[in-house]
Amino acid sequence: MLWHDELATLTVIRRPTGAILAMLHHVDAVHGAYYLLMHYWTALAGDSPAALRLPSVLAMAGAAACVALSGQRMFDRRAGLTAGLVFALIPAVARYAQEVRSYGLVVLTASLALLLLLRALERPTAVRWLGYAPTVAVAGYLHLISLGFLAAHLLAVAVAWWRERRNLRIPLGFAAAVGLGLASLYPLLRLAPAQAKRQISWVAVPTVHDLVTIWPQLFCSTALAVTMFLLAAFAWRDRRKAALAVATASAVLPVLAIWALSQRGAVSYFMPKYLFFVLPAWALLAGVGIALLRVRFVVAALAVLAVAVAPDQIAVHRDLSHAAYTYPKPVTWFAPLDYRAAARIVAQGYRPGDAAAYGQDWFQVWWGVDSGVEYYLPDNVKPRDVLLGQTGEQRDDLWSKLTDDPAAALRDAPRIWLVSRAGHPDPFDSVYPAASQALRANYRMVRVDEVSGITVALLVRL
């Protein structure tokens, strides 16, 4: 089932292209490229959950292939194949392969960037550097923070330059490619910094403790985080130290850099989902570590790893598991919102002429109670939202605005489905005071149902 991050995507990509571009001038420019991609994708494939998530599934599959090919170039075929299999076993990979957000595509782009960098370093021609440059631009447009991988790529270039007897084509080609990629990001670089404060100002400045605890959240598995560190340490028994240094830098340097940036910047960027682009590097290190074993033990090691992460794999595939998320610490103080069950209650009791009102405190706006329930309602059940003033599209914003005159907005609706986040003893209190007063004066409550995280109340006109 879709959850609120995915619903935010859905509300944007259903708009015309011009409306999406207008919104990006005010908010969420950092996801603009993904929104436009998904807008055109859904025009072809529809907006069912499967269609919405398919690009992320394909992206993670492509990333696994890039990991395997990069491992083969950096080490050998066995290490590459093992790394690709390890990548596929990471619970976070499965989790974000079923997410209608840009993070799967970010992981693919980071994986492809490393592969194309390795090709360019093998033969530093202009054509190969021109092939690498677009990955810098695409990574930036998908998520600016993912450009943290450039720190590790710089190390790879330095190593190659030294080994190739200081061939100037290597640093000059890299500088030109990166410069071209970054220059193309100018429109986003103008918009994103000003918008960041509004969108993620709530993210706390990370502590040293957060730097330690981020790893289980990155892998969506504590057991795997510990195992990855052990395998990475074991991998250093391999004789190809330069390749190991590049892989280690790719796995660790971006996390350290973003942690440090979040100490002094206006906002903190230290969130697990912003850092998933380091997972391919961790898979490379683990793949090398496992590949050092004798052939007959490699399969056994992969099997043991699969069993060890099985509970976490099951957890990330459970229904409603997407809402049990980390920001960046585990959130345990709310129930996941079951929009589909709430929509089912409305659909089963619906009568022509019924209207809807969605409880709108801060959490209702954030968790998309209105868009989530509306998405799962059948096509023939579309009650008018009586409290809606302006849609997000009309406001060039992510979020809608409620009516300033709820009494007039009620009109003569005979029945209203009041749908709100659970937690209010009286559902009338889930709306803002003026709306609560208007509803109380004109309606009585005849039915209340609760599903996970959501209360559905039926109001009948007095």
XYZ file of C-alpha atoms in Angstrom:
462
model
C 0.000 0.000 0.000
C 1.193 3.508 -0.785
C 2.307 5.657 2.132
C 2.614 9.402 2.558
C 5.938 9.954 0.751
C 4.567 8.078 -2.247
C 1.271 9.945 -2.044
C 3.196 13.220 -2.215
C 4.713 11.972 -5.464
C 1.295 10.956 -6.755
C -0.332 14.322 -6.044
C 2.388 16.070 -8.066
C 2.748 13.766 -11.067
C -0.981 13.861 -11.792
C -0.684 17.578 -12.593
C 0.022 18.989 -16.075
C 3.663 19.578 -16.912
C 3.278 23.337 -16.621
C 1.761 23.028 -13.157
C 4.618 20.788 -12.009
C 7.203 23.297 -13.233
C 5.327 26.128 -11.523
C 5.359 24.228 -8.224
C 9.082 23.514 -8.467
C 9.816 27.236 -8.332
C 8.380 27.231 -4.811
C 8.993 23.797 -3.300
C 10.593 20.379 -3.859
C 12.804 21.321 -6.802
C 15.233 18.651 -5.598
C 12.729 16.002 -6.756
C 11.650 17.851 -9.881
C 13.360 15.582 -12.402
C 11.809 12.514 -10.791
C 8.353 14.091 -10.780
C 8.587 14.895 -14.479
C 9.874 11.412 -15.294
C 7.014 9.813 -13.363
C 4.481 12.197 -14.914
C 5.312 10.908 -18.374
C 5.719 7.331 -17.189
C 2.224 7.227 -15.648
C 0.774 8.750 -18.817
C 1.868 5.495 -20.492
C 1.629 2.923 -17.696
C -1.120 4.296 -15.435
C -0.939 5.017 -11.721
C -1.646 1.658 -10.127
C 0.726 0.810 -7.236
C 2.553 -1.698 -9.448
C 2.988 0.794 -12.282
C 4.135 3.534 -9.915
C 6.759 1.305 -8.322
C 8.051 -0.422 -11.444
C 10.689 2.264 -12.262
C 12.226 1.790 -8.803
C 12.214 -1.991 -9.228
C 13.971 -1.728 -12.583
C 16.428 0.814 -11.185
C 17.518 -1.457 -8.354
C 17.857 -4.383 -10.755
C 20.047 -2.206 -12.987
C 22.079 -1.133 -9.964
C 22.766 -4.779 -9.091
C 24.117 -5.327 -12.605
C 26.325 -2.223 -12.337
C 27.678 -3.431 -8.992
C 28.582 -6.798 -10.516
C 30.301 -5.184 -13.514
C 32.182 -2.685 -11.339
C 33.370 -5.485 -9.060
C 34.602 -7.419 -12.078
C 36.618 -4.403 -13.303
C 38.032 -3.521 -9.889
C 38.746 -7.076 -8.711
C 37.674 -10.129 -10.696
C 34.602 -11.896 -12.053
C 33.904 -13.910 -8.894
C 34.101 -10.845 -6.665
C 31.828 -8.906 -9.034
C 29.183 -11.628 -9.188
C 29.282 -12.068 -5.425
C 28.954 -8.310 -4.894
C 25.900 -8.163 -7.156
C 24.262 -10.976 -5.179
C 25.095 -9.324 -1.853
C 23.551 -6.082 -3.110
C 20.326 -7.902 -3.951
C 20.186 -9.347 -0.413
C 20.280 -5.953 1.335
C 16.829 -5.283 2.887
C 17.097 -1.557 2.111
C 17.432 -2.432 -1.579
C 14.177 -4.402 -1.449
C 12.552 -1.637 0.603
C 13.403 1.134 -1.864
C 12.762 -0.995 -4.921
C 9.103 -0.714 -3.879
C 9.039 3.039 -3.244
C 7.510 5.718 -5.465
C 10.376 8.119 -4.789
C 13.664 8.868 -6.498
C 15.987 6.885 -4.227
C 16.100 3.717 -6.332
C 17.058 5.770 -9.368
C 19.679 7.591 -7.301
C 21.290 4.262 -6.361
C 21.266 3.197 -10.021
C 22.887 6.463 -11.129
C 25.600 6.254 -8.450
C 26.334 2.639 -9.456
C 26.461 3.552 -13.134
C 28.681 6.567 -12.405
C 31.285 4.330 -10.745
C 31.175 1.869 -13.632
C 31.614 4.616 -16.232
C 34.402 6.198 -14.188
C 36.263 2.889 -14.157
C 35.897 2.627 -17.945
C 37.193 6.172 -18.374
C 40.173 5.493 -16.118
C 41.059 2.379 -18.130
C 41.149 4.436 -21.330
C 40.820 8.177 -20.606
C 39.442 9.279 -23.984
C 37.153 12.257 -24.516
C 34.293 9.945 -25.518
C 34.487 8.000 -22.272
C 34.666 11.140 -20.149
C 31.660 12.498 -22.017
C 29.872 9.291 -21.103
C 30.664 9.843 -17.428
C 29.591 13.521 -17.311
C 25.821 12.905 -17.676
C 25.797 10.632 -14.626
C 26.980 13.575 -12.520
C 24.174 15.737 -13.869
C 21.510 13.022 -13.530
C 22.584 12.165 -9.987
C 22.341 15.830 -9.035
C 18.919 16.282 -10.582
C 17.625 13.145 -8.879
C 19.043 14.202 -5.495
C 21.779 16.748 -4.916
C 23.131 14.992 -1.820
C 24.048 11.960 -3.927
C 26.894 13.997 -5.423
C 28.787 13.023 -2.287
C 30.102 10.097 -4.336
C 32.392 12.561 -6.146
C 34.687 12.607 -3.102
C 35.447 8.923 -3.574
C 35.690 9.305 -7.348
C 38.327 11.983 -6.830
C 40.379 9.451 -4.857
C 39.998 6.917 -7.665
C 41.230 9.501 -10.165
C 44.216 10.358 -7.963
C 45.180 6.690 -7.676
C 44.855 6.129 -11.425
C 46.832 9.301 -12.200
C 49.692 8.155 -9.982
C 49.730 4.640 -11.408
C 49.624 5.882 -14.999
C 52.758 7.952 -14.471
C 50.822 11.145 -13.978
C 48.959 11.047 -17.275
C 47.301 14.491 -17.430
C 44.405 13.167 -19.512
C 43.070 11.536 -16.341
C 42.686 14.554 -14.028
C 41.856 16.935 -16.877
C 39.213 14.610 -18.289
C 37.685 14.083 -14.853
C 37.659 17.817 -14.091
C 36.028 18.600 -17.433
C 33.380 15.897 -17.019
C 32.523 16.915 -13.464
C 32.553 20.591 -14.389
C 30.176 19.954 -17.288
C 27.854 17.900 -15.078
C 27.816 20.480 -12.286
C 27.308 23.376 -14.694
C 24.158 21.716 -16.004
C 22.789 21.731 -12.445
C 22.714 25.529 -12.270
C 18.869 25.840 -12.315
C 18.522 23.379 -9.442
C 21.383 24.907 -7.463
C 19.579 28.246 -7.571
C 16.278 26.864 -6.274
C 17.126 24.026 -3.888
C 19.096 25.777 -1.102
C 16.312 28.284 -0.401
C 13.696 25.513 -0.384
C 15.652 23.160 1.867
C 14.982 25.167 5.004
C 11.239 24.850 4.543
C 11.289 21.160 3.694
C 13.815 19.609 6.084
C 14.401 22.202 8.795
C 12.950 19.693 11.260
C 15.865 17.258 10.766
C 18.083 17.482 13.850
C 21.797 18.224 13.662
C 23.399 14.768 13.894
C 25.515 13.772 16.861
C 28.419 11.333 17.022
C 25.907 8.792 18.280
C 23.862 9.320 15.105
C 26.981 8.674 13.047
C 27.243 5.264 14.718
C 23.564 4.333 14.574
C 23.013 5.408 10.963
C 24.423 2.141 9.583
C 21.644 -0.257 10.669
C 19.169 2.254 9.253
C 21.062 2.393 5.959
C 20.867 -1.361 5.530
C 17.432 -1.686 7.208
C 19.074 -4.417 9.257
C 21.266 -4.371 12.340
C 22.521 -7.899 11.682
C 23.543 -6.997 8.150
C 25.257 -3.776 9.254
C 27.501 -5.728 11.618
C 28.135 -8.391 8.965
C 29.010 -5.789 6.344
C 31.612 -4.179 8.582
C 33.186 -7.583 9.301
C 33.219 -8.565 5.620
C 34.676 -5.188 4.639
C 37.490 -5.643 7.157
C 38.092 -9.184 5.895
C 38.199 -7.890 2.301
C 41.368 -5.986 3.121
C 43.228 -9.303 3.054
C 42.967 -8.999 -0.735
C 46.165 -7.785 -2.410
C 44.430 -5.165 -4.602
C 44.726 -2.384 -2.031
C 44.135 0.530 -4.418
C 40.766 -0.872 -5.521
C 39.862 -1.599 -1.902
C 40.718 1.977 -0.943
C 38.374 3.321 -3.631
C 35.560 0.970 -2.576
C 36.030 1.846 1.092
C 36.075 5.564 0.326
C 32.868 5.179 -1.701
C 31.219 3.395 1.216
C 32.295 5.720 4.023
C 33.444 9.133 2.757
C 30.015 10.432 1.596
C 28.448 9.579 4.959
C 31.204 11.369 6.858
C 31.065 14.353 4.503
C 27.294 14.779 4.829
C 27.512 14.362 8.602
C 30.129 17.136 8.715
C 28.122 19.338 6.334
C 25.079 18.960 8.562
C 27.025 20.332 11.544
C 27.511 23.777 10.080
C 24.883 24.236 7.392
C 21.507 25.931 7.718
C 19.821 22.517 7.632
C 20.789 18.917 8.311
C 20.894 16.434 5.439
C 21.794 13.463 7.612
C 18.960 11.063 6.863
C 19.253 7.375 5.912
C 17.251 7.689 2.706
C 19.575 10.434 1.471
C 22.579 8.125 1.856
C 21.459 4.931 0.158
C 23.739 5.624 -2.793
C 26.643 4.192 -0.714
C 25.050 0.716 -0.634
C 26.678 -0.447 -3.908
C 30.129 0.272 -2.446
C 29.319 -1.738 0.669
C 28.157 -4.595 -1.529
C 31.487 -4.435 -3.388
C 33.466 -4.697 -0.158
C 31.328 -7.552 1.141
C 31.535 -9.305 -2.217
C 35.327 -9.160 -2.171
C 35.385 -10.466 1.387
C 33.193 -13.438 0.530
C 35.016 -14.108 -2.741
C 38.276 -14.602 -0.817
C 36.799 -17.841 0.517
C 37.192 -21.076 -1.368
C 34.596 -21.589 -4.087
C 32.584 -24.174 -2.165
C 32.287 -21.807 0.787
C 31.133 -18.791 -1.251
C 27.675 -20.256 -1.862
C 27.421 -21.278 1.785
C 28.374 -17.763 2.912
C 25.723 -16.207 0.665
C 23.142 -18.667 1.986
C 24.030 -17.809 5.587
C 23.772 -14.106 4.742
C 20.339 -14.643 3.180
C 19.107 -16.449 6.288
C 20.535 -13.761 8.574
C 18.652 -10.968 6.784
C 15.440 -12.969 6.260
C 13.604 -11.410 9.266
C 14.420 -7.917 8.005
C 13.420 -8.833 4.457
C 10.076 -10.040 5.765
C 9.663 -6.854 7.805
C 10.197 -4.509 4.843
C 7.679 -6.465 2.747
C 4.859 -6.376 5.293
C 1.825 -4.275 4.455
C 2.016 -0.859 6.131
C 5.752 -1.405 6.739
C 6.683 1.684 4.722
C 5.244 3.977 7.372
C 7.354 2.373 10.108
C 10.173 4.579 8.971
C 13.230 6.338 10.392
C 13.692 10.112 10.522
C 16.569 9.324 11.251
C 15.644 7.390 14.411
C 12.931 4.694 14.502
C 9.452 6.204 14.778
C 7.334 4.098 17.106
C 4.846 6.598 18.506
C 2.229 6.398 15.751
C 0.254 3.660 14.053
C 0.815 3.235 10.298
C -2.111 4.716 8.376
C -4.229 2.183 6.501
C -5.731 4.390 3.787
C -7.091 1.391 1.901
C -9.100 0.093 4.870
C -10.495 3.575 5.537
C -11.490 3.918 1.879
C -13.207 0.549 2.051
C -15.372 1.729 4.961
C -16.408 4.851 3.055
C -17.090 2.915 -0.158
C -19.242 0.306 1.604
C -21.447 2.924 3.275
C -21.462 5.500 0.495
C -24.669 7.014 -0.869
C -24.932 9.387 -3.835
C -24.646 12.946 -2.585
C -22.332 12.095 0.328
C -19.453 14.488 0.988
C -16.156 14.077 2.801
C -14.183 16.129 5.303
C -10.607 15.312 6.205
C -9.223 16.082 9.632
C -6.506 18.639 9.049
C -4.124 19.149 11.892
C -0.406 19.201 11.025
C -0.200 15.424 10.897
C -3.133 15.030 8.522
C -1.437 17.363 6.054
C 1.890 15.564 6.438
C 0.476 12.052 6.253
C -1.885 12.715 3.340
C -5.111 11.374 4.847
C -7.125 13.058 2.095
C -4.989 11.982 -0.874
C -4.451 8.482 0.529
C -8.128 7.707 1.088
C -9.159 9.305 -2.205
C -6.606 7.196 -4.082
C -8.111 3.940 -2.799
C -11.764 4.917 -3.285
C -13.461 3.262 -6.295
C -13.960 5.424 -9.370
C -17.707 5.634 -8.710
C -17.170 6.849 -5.117
C -15.731 10.372 -5.149
C -17.314 12.432 -2.350
C -16.756 16.187 -2.519
C -14.169 17.454 -0.021
C -16.221 20.113 1.750
C -13.268 21.663 3.595
C -11.030 22.052 0.554
C -10.303 25.665 -0.330
C -7.510 25.437 -2.915
C -5.730 22.397 -4.250
C -1.961 22.126 -4.200
C -1.979 22.573 -7.976
C -3.908 25.846 -7.678
C -1.431 27.061 -5.061
C 1.712 25.881 -6.909
C 2.518 23.894 -3.781
C 2.658 20.341 -2.526
C -0.204 20.857 -0.104
C -3.770 22.050 -0.402
C -5.286 24.931 1.562
C -8.503 24.618 3.572
C -11.511 26.827 3.090
C -11.767 30.025 5.115
C -15.566 29.694 5.324
C -16.407 26.118 6.334
C -20.043 26.927 7.203
C -20.739 28.067 3.644
C -18.666 25.223 2.151
C -20.870 22.571 3.755
C -23.768 23.647 1.527
C -26.577 21.147 1.865
C -24.581 17.895 2.020
C -26.912 15.343 3.659
C -24.061 13.197 5.009
C -20.352 13.748 5.502
C -17.618 11.175 5.991
C -15.197 12.710 8.482
C -11.876 10.937 7.963
C -8.948 11.831 10.201
C -5.824 10.511 11.840
C -6.677 8.447 14.915
C -5.863 9.935 18.296
C -8.683 12.417 18.833
C -11.207 11.257 21.482
C -13.880 13.207 19.596
C -13.579 13.115 15.768
C -15.090 16.604 15.618
C -11.884 17.833 17.220
C -9.736 16.493 14.372
C -10.582 19.513 12.195
C -9.596 23.128 12.766
C -11.822 25.087 15.196
C -14.007 26.934 12.654
C -14.730 23.703 10.779
C -15.398 21.836 14.012
C -17.915 24.492 15.049
C -19.699 24.355 11.684
C -19.878 20.568 11.687
C -21.153 20.378 15.273
C -23.861 22.945 14.546
C -25.205 21.112 11.502
C -24.453 17.414 11.915
C -24.668 14.566 14.385
C -22.352 11.582 14.489
C -24.088 8.249 13.812
C -21.133 5.932 13.262
C -17.436 5.757 14.127
C -14.962 3.164 12.805
C -11.250 2.879 13.435
C -8.600 1.191 11.329
C -4.861 1.378 11.736
C -4.062 5.039 12.339
C -7.322 6.424 10.920
C -10.776 7.230 12.309
C -13.779 7.248 9.955
C -16.918 8.954 11.308
C -20.244 9.295 9.495
C -22.043 12.594 10.103
C -25.742 13.079 9.268
C -27.365 16.487 8.879
C -29.571 17.600 11.780
